[in-house]
Amino acid sequence: VRGYLATTILNQAVSFYNTSYNTDKPSERKPGAAIDRFEQIRQIFPGHIEALYDLILARTANDEFEKSALVAQEIVKAEHNAQIPNLSLLGQAYLHSSWNTYQNGDAEEAWKKSRQSTDTSTWGEAEEVER
């Protein structure tokens, strides 16, 4: 039942997100309603990987790089524990962590984290997010 409810809310959240971006005016792009729904899914179905991925996208679009990176850490942890990790999802999660580091002014560390988005040999390195 939680899965069906999460999927219904996820579809609504994606619709809200897409609607918020169907404008040519960046000042009108507000993914807040979508973010609220993605967060609601986390309460109903913790670890729902699609909702987590969509949440990092929405948070980034809303210039919430630190919050996006925190969700990315959840994805990294979940995927490292998965029997068959989703490589593209892990790459995206590492990339979002890199953006947060860059936004915090540490270009050198951002480059290292950016490498993690494409180089699987670096995935064992510590994943930290600045707070």
Tab-separated table of N, CA and C in Angstrom:
chain	number	residue	atom	x	y	z
A	1	VAL	N	0.830	-1.189	0.000
A	1	VAL	CA	0.000	0.000	0.000
A	1	VAL	C	0.878	1.257	0.000
A	2	ARG	N	1.941	1.238	0.814
A	2	ARG	CA	2.835	2.396	0.837
A	2	ARG	C	3.416	2.678	-0.541
A	3	GLY	N	3.733	1.606	-1.267
A	3	GLY	CA	4.294	1.765	-2.607
A	3	GLY	C	3.327	2.439	-3.564
A	4	TYR	N	2.054	2.030	-3.512
A	4	TYR	CA	1.044	2.649	-4.380
A	4	TYR	C	0.824	4.108	-4.011
A	5	LEU	N	0.758	4.391	-2.722
A	5	LEU	CA	0.588	5.766	-2.262
A	5	LEU	C	1.789	6.617	-2.671
A	6	ALA	N	2.984	6.085	-2.475
A	6	ALA	CA	4.199	6.817	-2.859
A	6	ALA	C	4.218	7.098	-4.353
A	7	THR	N	3.818	6.126	-5.164
A	7	THR	CA	3.799	6.308	-6.617
A	7	THR	C	2.793	7.380	-7.021
A	8	THR	N	1.640	7.382	-6.384
A	8	THR	CA	0.624	8.399	-6.682
A	8	THR	C	1.145	9.789	-6.349
A	9	ILE	N	1.741	9.933	-5.182
A	9	ILE	CA	2.286	11.230	-4.777
A	9	ILE	C	3.467	11.605	-5.672
A	10	LEU	N	4.283	10.631	-6.040
A	10	LEU	CA	5.422	10.879	-6.921
A	10	LEU	C	4.946	11.435	-8.257
A	11	ASN	N	3.915	10.834	-8.826
A	11	ASN	CA	3.384	11.327	-10.099
A	11	ASN	C	2.887	12.765	-9.958
A	12	GLN	N	2.231	13.058	-8.846
A	12	GLN	CA	1.758	14.415	-8.593
A	12	GLN	C	2.944	15.375	-8.457
A	13	ALA	N	3.961	14.963	-7.732
A	13	ALA	CA	5.137	15.804	-7.525
A	13	ALA	C	5.849	16.101	-8.840
A	14	VAL	N	6.001	15.089	-9.671
A	14	VAL	CA	6.658	15.288	-10.972
A	14	VAL	C	5.824	16.243	-11.827
A	15	SER	N	4.521	16.098	-11.762
A	15	SER	CA	3.642	17.004	-12.499
A	15	SER	C	3.817	18.438	-11.999
A	16	PHE	N	3.867	18.631	-10.676
A	16	PHE	CA	4.098	19.963	-10.109
A	16	PHE	C	5.445	20.519	-10.573
A	17	TYR	N	6.451	19.667	-10.548
A	17	TYR	CA	7.795	20.100	-10.949
A	17	TYR	C	7.792	20.529	-12.417
A	18	ASN	N	7.226	19.696	-13.274
A	18	ASN	CA	7.199	20.014	-14.705
A	18	ASN	C	6.394	21.282	-14.979
A	19	THR	N	5.295	21.444	-14.292
A	19	THR	CA	4.466	22.637	-14.469
A	19	THR	C	5.235	23.884	-14.047
A	20	SER	N	6.003	23.781	-12.992
A	20	SER	CA	6.751	24.949	-12.516
A	20	SER	C	7.844	25.357	-13.500
A	21	TYR	N	8.238	24.441	-14.381
A	21	TYR	CA	9.297	24.765	-15.332
A	21	TYR	C	8.795	24.990	-16.749
A	22	ASN	N	7.497	25.054	-16.936
A	22	ASN	CA	6.941	25.346	-18.253
A	22	ASN	C	6.759	26.841	-18.437
A	23	THR	N	7.737	27.603	-18.046
A	23	THR	CA	7.719	29.046	-18.197
A	23	THR	C	9.093	29.504	-18.651
A	24	ASP	N	9.105	30.579	-19.423
A	24	ASP	CA	10.376	31.131	-19.897
A	24	ASP	C	10.966	32.128	-18.904
A	25	LYS	N	10.232	32.389	-17.835
A	25	LYS	CA	10.682	33.361	-16.838
A	25	LYS	C	11.250	32.630	-15.625
A	26	PRO	N	12.571	32.654	-15.458
A	26	PRO	CA	13.184	31.961	-14.314
A	26	PRO	C	12.614	32.394	-12.968
A	27	SER	N	12.188	33.643	-12.833
A	27	SER	CA	11.653	34.116	-11.554
A	27	SER	C	10.336	33.431	-11.198
A	28	GLU	N	9.662	32.833	-12.176
A	28	GLU	CA	8.395	32.142	-11.925
A	28	GLU	C	8.588	30.651	-11.674
A	29	ARG	N	9.797	30.172	-11.772
A	29	ARG	CA	10.082	28.752	-11.577
A	29	ARG	C	10.242	28.458	-10.100
A	30	LYS	N	9.235	27.849	-9.529
A	30	LYS	CA	9.243	27.570	-8.096
A	30	LYS	C	8.846	26.115	-7.856
A	31	PRO	N	9.837	25.254	-7.642
A	31	PRO	CA	9.538	23.832	-7.441
A	31	PRO	C	9.135	23.472	-6.018
A	32	GLY	N	8.745	24.468	-5.203
A	32	GLY	CA	8.433	24.221	-3.794
A	32	GLY	C	7.353	23.185	-3.566
A	33	ALA	N	6.273	23.234	-4.360
A	33	ALA	CA	5.186	22.258	-4.177
A	33	ALA	C	5.688	20.850	-4.480
A	34	ALA	N	6.521	20.731	-5.480
A	34	ALA	CA	7.084	19.416	-5.812
A	34	ALA	C	7.995	18.932	-4.690
A	35	ILE	N	8.814	19.819	-4.152
A	35	ILE	CA	9.714	19.454	-3.054
A	35	ILE	C	8.906	18.959	-1.863
A	36	ASP	N	7.830	19.650	-1.545
A	36	ASP	CA	6.976	19.218	-0.428
A	36	ASP	C	6.460	17.806	-0.651
A	37	ARG	N	6.049	17.488	-1.877
A	37	ARG	CA	5.521	16.147	-2.179
A	37	ARG	C	6.622	15.093	-2.116
A	38	PHE	N	7.817	15.425	-2.635
A	38	PHE	CA	8.929	14.471	-2.561
A	38	PHE	C	9.277	14.179	-1.108
A	39	GLU	N	9.242	15.208	-0.263
A	39	GLU	CA	9.506	15.015	1.161
A	39	GLU	C	8.409	14.156	1.804
A	40	GLN	N	7.186	14.343	1.369
A	40	GLN	CA	6.072	13.542	1.885
A	40	GLN	C	6.299	12.062	1.574
A	41	ILE	N	6.813	11.781	0.387
A	41	ILE	CA	7.101	10.390	0.011
A	41	ILE	C	8.158	9.806	0.941
A	42	ARG	N	9.149	10.600	1.325
A	42	ARG	CA	10.191	10.122	2.235
A	42	ARG	C	9.596	9.681	3.563
A	43	GLN	N	8.531	10.337	3.984
A	43	GLN	CA	7.873	9.960	5.240
A	43	GLN	C	7.096	8.652	5.088
A	44	ILE	N	6.460	8.496	3.948
A	44	ILE	CA	5.618	7.318	3.701
A	44	ILE	C	6.456	6.097	3.343
A	45	PHE	N	7.476	6.320	2.521
A	45	PHE	CA	8.276	5.233	1.971
A	45	PHE	C	9.747	5.636	2.031
A	46	PRO	N	10.350	5.572	3.226
A	46	PRO	CA	11.763	5.964	3.352
A	46	PRO	C	12.641	5.166	2.381
A	47	GLY	N	13.557	5.854	1.767
A	47	GLY	CA	14.469	5.184	0.849
A	47	GLY	C	13.906	4.973	-0.550
A	48	HIS	N	12.756	5.570	-0.857
A	48	HIS	CA	12.182	5.448	-2.209
A	48	HIS	C	13.145	6.137	-3.167
A	49	ILE	N	13.887	5.351	-3.917
A	49	ILE	CA	15.030	5.856	-4.667
A	49	ILE	C	14.636	6.859	-5.752
A	50	GLU	N	13.523	6.632	-6.416
A	50	GLU	CA	13.100	7.581	-7.460
A	50	GLU	C	12.715	8.927	-6.840
A	51	ALA	N	12.032	8.881	-5.708
A	51	ALA	CA	11.661	10.121	-5.031
A	51	ALA	C	12.916	10.861	-4.554
A	52	LEU	N	13.905	10.130	-4.052
A	52	LEU	CA	15.145	10.760	-3.617
A	52	LEU	C	15.861	11.425	-4.784
A	53	TYR	N	15.913	10.731	-5.914
A	53	TYR	CA	16.580	11.313	-7.083
A	53	TYR	C	15.846	12.567	-7.553
A	54	ASP	N	14.529	12.481	-7.649
A	54	ASP	CA	13.758	13.652	-8.074
A	54	ASP	C	13.915	14.798	-7.082
A	55	LEU	N	14.037	14.466	-5.807
A	55	LEU	CA	14.219	15.491	-4.783
A	55	LEU	C	15.551	16.215	-4.952
A	56	ILE	N	16.628	15.491	-5.278
A	56	ILE	CA	17.902	16.198	-5.466
A	56	ILE	C	17.822	17.134	-6.678
A	57	LEU	N	17.086	16.730	-7.701
A	57	LEU	CA	16.923	17.610	-8.868
A	57	LEU	C	16.131	18.860	-8.499
A	58	ALA	N	15.022	18.671	-7.801
A	58	ALA	CA	14.179	19.806	-7.426
A	58	ALA	C	14.916	20.747	-6.466
A	59	ARG	N	15.645	20.188	-5.526
A	59	ARG	CA	16.388	21.034	-4.584
A	59	ARG	C	17.477	21.828	-5.315
A	60	THR	N	18.139	21.209	-6.265
A	60	THR	CA	19.153	21.922	-7.038
A	60	THR	C	18.506	23.033	-7.858
A	61	ALA	N	17.385	22.732	-8.485
A	61	ALA	CA	16.677	23.740	-9.275
A	61	ALA	C	16.218	24.901	-8.406
A	62	ASN	N	16.043	24.648	-7.124
A	62	ASN	CA	15.608	25.676	-6.180
A	62	ASN	C	16.806	26.314	-5.460
A	63	ASP	N	18.004	26.078	-5.989
A	63	ASP	CA	19.256	26.610	-5.430
A	63	ASP	C	19.502	26.160	-3.993
A	64	GLU	N	19.065	24.957	-3.656
A	64	GLU	CA	19.280	24.388	-2.331
A	64	GLU	C	20.363	23.313	-2.446
A	65	PHE	N	21.581	23.744	-2.755
A	65	PHE	CA	22.664	22.818	-3.042
A	65	PHE	C	23.034	21.951	-1.846
A	66	GLU	N	23.050	22.543	-0.667
A	66	GLU	CA	23.420	21.769	0.519
A	66	GLU	C	22.378	20.685	0.803
A	67	LYS	N	21.107	21.036	0.712
A	67	LYS	CA	20.046	20.051	0.944
A	67	LYS	C	20.057	18.974	-0.136
A	68	SER	N	20.355	19.372	-1.352
A	68	SER	CA	20.464	18.410	-2.441
A	68	SER	C	21.592	17.419	-2.169
A	69	ALA	N	22.716	17.936	-1.691
A	69	ALA	CA	23.870	17.075	-1.407
A	69	ALA	C	23.574	16.113	-0.252
A	70	LEU	N	22.799	16.557	0.723
A	70	LEU	CA	22.435	15.666	1.836
A	70	LEU	C	21.572	14.503	1.342
A	71	VAL	N	20.644	14.790	0.444
A	71	VAL	CA	19.818	13.728	-0.141
A	71	VAL	C	20.693	12.829	-1.011
A	72	ALA	N	21.644	13.435	-1.717
A	72	ALA	CA	22.564	12.640	-2.539
A	72	ALA	C	23.332	11.641	-1.680
A	73	GLN	N	23.702	12.053	-0.467
A	73	GLN	CA	24.389	11.132	0.452
A	73	GLN	C	23.510	9.933	0.770
A	74	GLU	N	22.216	10.155	0.931
A	74	GLU	CA	21.290	9.049	1.192
A	74	GLU	C	21.286	8.069	0.025
A	75	ILE	N	21.316	8.620	-1.180
A	75	ILE	CA	21.326	7.769	-2.376
A	75	ILE	C	22.620	6.957	-2.429
A	76	VAL	N	23.745	7.623	-2.169
A	76	VAL	CA	25.039	6.927	-2.193
A	76	VAL	C	25.022	5.776	-1.199
A	77	LYS	N	24.558	6.051	0.011
A	77	LYS	CA	24.518	5.010	1.042
A	77	LYS	C	23.604	3.857	0.617
A	78	ALA	N	22.423	4.187	0.107
A	78	ALA	CA	21.473	3.148	-0.315
A	78	ALA	C	22.025	2.324	-1.468
A	79	GLU	N	22.641	2.980	-2.427
A	79	GLU	CA	23.154	2.268	-3.597
A	79	GLU	C	24.387	1.430	-3.270
A	80	HIS	N	25.213	1.888	-2.348
A	80	HIS	CA	26.372	1.083	-1.956
A	80	HIS	C	25.947	-0.177	-1.213
A	81	ASN	N	24.762	-0.135	-0.615
A	81	ASN	CA	24.239	-1.313	0.071
A	81	ASN	C	23.387	-2.190	-0.841
A	82	ALA	N	23.128	-1.726	-2.055
A	82	ALA	CA	22.296	-2.484	-2.995
A	82	ALA	C	23.088	-3.657	-3.564
A	83	GLN	N	22.359	-4.714	-3.887
A	83	GLN	CA	23.006	-5.885	-4.463
A	83	GLN	C	23.633	-5.545	-5.817
A	84	ILE	N	22.902	-4.802	-6.636
A	84	ILE	CA	23.411	-4.324	-7.922
A	84	ILE	C	23.197	-2.814	-7.956
A	85	PRO	N	24.224	-2.027	-7.613
A	85	PRO	CA	24.058	-0.574	-7.569
A	85	PRO	C	23.773	0.016	-8.952
A	86	ASN	N	22.970	1.057	-8.966
A	86	ASN	CA	22.657	1.782	-10.192
A	86	ASN	C	23.784	2.785	-10.431
A	87	LEU	N	24.650	2.508	-11.385
A	87	LEU	CA	25.845	3.322	-11.595
A	87	LEU	C	25.522	4.750	-12.007
A	88	SER	N	24.542	4.932	-12.870
A	88	SER	CA	24.219	6.294	-13.297
A	88	SER	C	23.615	7.101	-12.141
A	89	LEU	N	22.836	6.460	-11.303
A	89	LEU	CA	22.265	7.135	-10.148
A	89	LEU	C	23.360	7.528	-9.163
A	90	LEU	N	24.300	6.632	-8.924
A	90	LEU	CA	25.426	6.963	-8.053
A	90	LEU	C	26.232	8.127	-8.623
A	91	GLY	N	26.464	8.098	-9.922
A	91	GLY	CA	27.199	9.189	-10.565
A	91	GLY	C	26.502	10.524	-10.367
A	92	GLN	N	25.188	10.543	-10.535
A	92	GLN	CA	24.428	11.772	-10.329
A	92	GLN	C	24.498	12.240	-8.882
A	93	ALA	N	24.420	11.308	-7.957
A	93	ALA	CA	24.485	11.664	-6.535
A	93	ALA	C	25.846	12.306	-6.210
A	94	TYR	N	26.915	11.714	-6.709
A	94	TYR	CA	28.241	12.300	-6.480
A	94	TYR	C	28.360	13.673	-7.137
A	95	LEU	N	27.757	13.839	-8.301
A	95	LEU	CA	27.813	15.123	-8.987
A	95	LEU	C	27.095	16.204	-8.180
A	96	HIS	N	25.959	15.881	-7.593
A	96	HIS	CA	25.236	16.857	-6.772
A	96	HIS	C	26.048	17.240	-5.537
A	97	SER	N	26.751	16.293	-4.966
A	97	SER	CA	27.626	16.596	-3.844
A	97	SER	C	28.740	17.550	-4.284
A	98	SER	N	29.229	17.341	-5.482
A	98	SER	CA	30.269	18.209	-6.040
A	98	SER	C	29.756	19.641	-6.220
A	99	TRP	N	28.543	19.788	-6.703
A	99	TRP	CA	27.972	21.135	-6.896
A	99	TRP	C	27.883	21.877	-5.572
A	100	ASN	N	27.484	21.179	-4.523
A	100	ASN	CA	27.391	21.812	-3.211
A	100	ASN	C	28.768	22.291	-2.765
A	101	THR	N	29.766	21.463	-2.931
A	101	THR	CA	31.123	21.834	-2.535
A	101	THR	C	31.600	23.045	-3.325
A	102	TYR	N	31.305	23.065	-4.610
A	102	TYR	CA	31.681	24.215	-5.452
A	102	TYR	C	30.963	25.483	-4.986
A	103	GLN	N	29.670	25.372	-4.688
A	103	GLN	CA	28.903	26.520	-4.214
A	103	GLN	C	29.462	27.061	-2.897
A	104	ASN	N	30.086	26.190	-2.107
A	104	ASN	CA	30.696	26.607	-0.844
A	104	ASN	C	32.098	27.168	-1.035
A	105	GLY	N	32.551	27.265	-2.291
A	105	GLY	CA	33.807	27.929	-2.596
A	105	GLY	C	35.045	27.064	-2.604
A	106	ASP	N	34.901	25.753	-2.546
A	106	ASP	CA	36.068	24.875	-2.533
A	106	ASP	C	36.181	24.155	-3.879
A	107	ALA	N	36.783	24.846	-4.853
A	107	ALA	CA	36.868	24.312	-6.214
A	107	ALA	C	37.719	23.044	-6.282
A	108	GLU	N	38.788	22.979	-5.502
A	108	GLU	CA	39.662	21.806	-5.540
A	108	GLU	C	38.931	20.545	-5.053
A	109	GLU	N	38.229	20.686	-3.919
A	109	GLU	CA	37.469	19.552	-3.389
A	109	GLU	C	36.292	19.211	-4.317
A	110	ALA	N	35.698	20.237	-4.915
A	110	ALA	CA	34.597	20.005	-5.862
A	110	ALA	C	35.091	19.176	-7.042
A	111	TRP	N	36.308	19.461	-7.504
A	111	TRP	CA	36.858	18.682	-8.616
A	111	TRP	C	37.033	17.216	-8.215
A	112	LYS	N	37.535	16.987	-7.003
A	112	LYS	CA	37.700	15.607	-6.533
A	112	LYS	C	36.361	14.884	-6.488
A	113	LYS	N	35.347	15.579	-5.966
A	113	LYS	CA	34.025	14.968	-5.888
A	113	LYS	C	33.413	14.795	-7.275
A	114	SER	N	33.717	15.706	-8.165
A	114	SER	CA	33.219	15.586	-9.532
A	114	SER	C	33.781	14.333	-10.194
A	115	ARG	N	35.039	14.038	-9.900
A	115	ARG	CA	35.650	12.809	-10.425
A	115	ARG	C	34.879	11.576	-9.982
A	116	GLN	N	34.321	11.628	-8.770
A	116	GLN	CA	33.558	10.491	-8.273
A	116	GLN	C	32.317	10.234	-9.133
A	117	SER	N	31.838	11.240	-9.835
A	117	SER	CA	30.640	11.053	-10.645
A	117	SER	C	30.911	10.226	-11.891
A	118	THR	N	32.191	10.069	-12.247
A	118	THR	CA	32.513	9.319	-13.465
A	118	THR	C	33.526	8.199	-13.269
A	119	ASP	N	34.210	8.193	-12.140
A	119	ASP	CA	35.293	7.238	-11.919
A	119	ASP	C	34.941	6.314	-10.760
A	120	THR	N	34.507	5.108	-11.072
A	120	THR	CA	34.056	4.176	-10.036
A	120	THR	C	35.172	3.792	-9.063
A	121	SER	N	36.429	3.943	-9.467
A	121	SER	CA	37.521	3.592	-8.559
A	121	SER	C	37.606	4.556	-7.371
A	122	THR	N	36.966	5.712	-7.459
A	122	THR	CA	37.003	6.696	-6.382
A	122	THR	C	35.825	6.542	-5.425
A	123	TRP	N	34.934	5.612	-5.678
A	123	TRP	CA	33.717	5.508	-4.884
A	123	TRP	C	33.950	5.012	-3.474
A	124	GLY	N	35.078	4.487	-3.181
A	124	GLY	CA	35.370	4.063	-1.820
A	124	GLY	C	35.867	5.210	-0.958
A	125	GLU	N	36.189	6.353	-1.599
A	125	GLU	CA	36.698	7.501	-0.860
A	125	GLU	C	35.582	8.095	-0.005
A	126	ALA	N	35.974	8.731	1.080
A	126	ALA	CA	35.000	9.308	2.017
A	126	ALA	C	34.117	10.318	1.306
A	127	GLU	N	32.837	10.219	1.570
A	127	GLU	CA	31.850	11.149	1.032
A	127	GLU	C	31.389	12.058	2.152
A	128	GLU	N	31.792	13.314	2.108
A	128	GLU	CA	31.415	14.252	3.148
A	128	GLU	C	30.726	15.447	2.509
A	129	VAL	N	29.796	16.016	3.233
A	129	VAL	CA	29.109	17.218	2.787
A	129	VAL	C	29.363	18.306	3.790
A	130	GLU	N	29.747	19.472	3.297
A	130	GLU	CA	29.985	20.599	4.190
A	130	GLU	C	28.665	21.044	4.771
A	131	ARG	N	28.684	21.402	6.012
A	131	ARG	CA	27.460	21.896	6.655
A	131	ARG	C	27.611	23.355	6.977
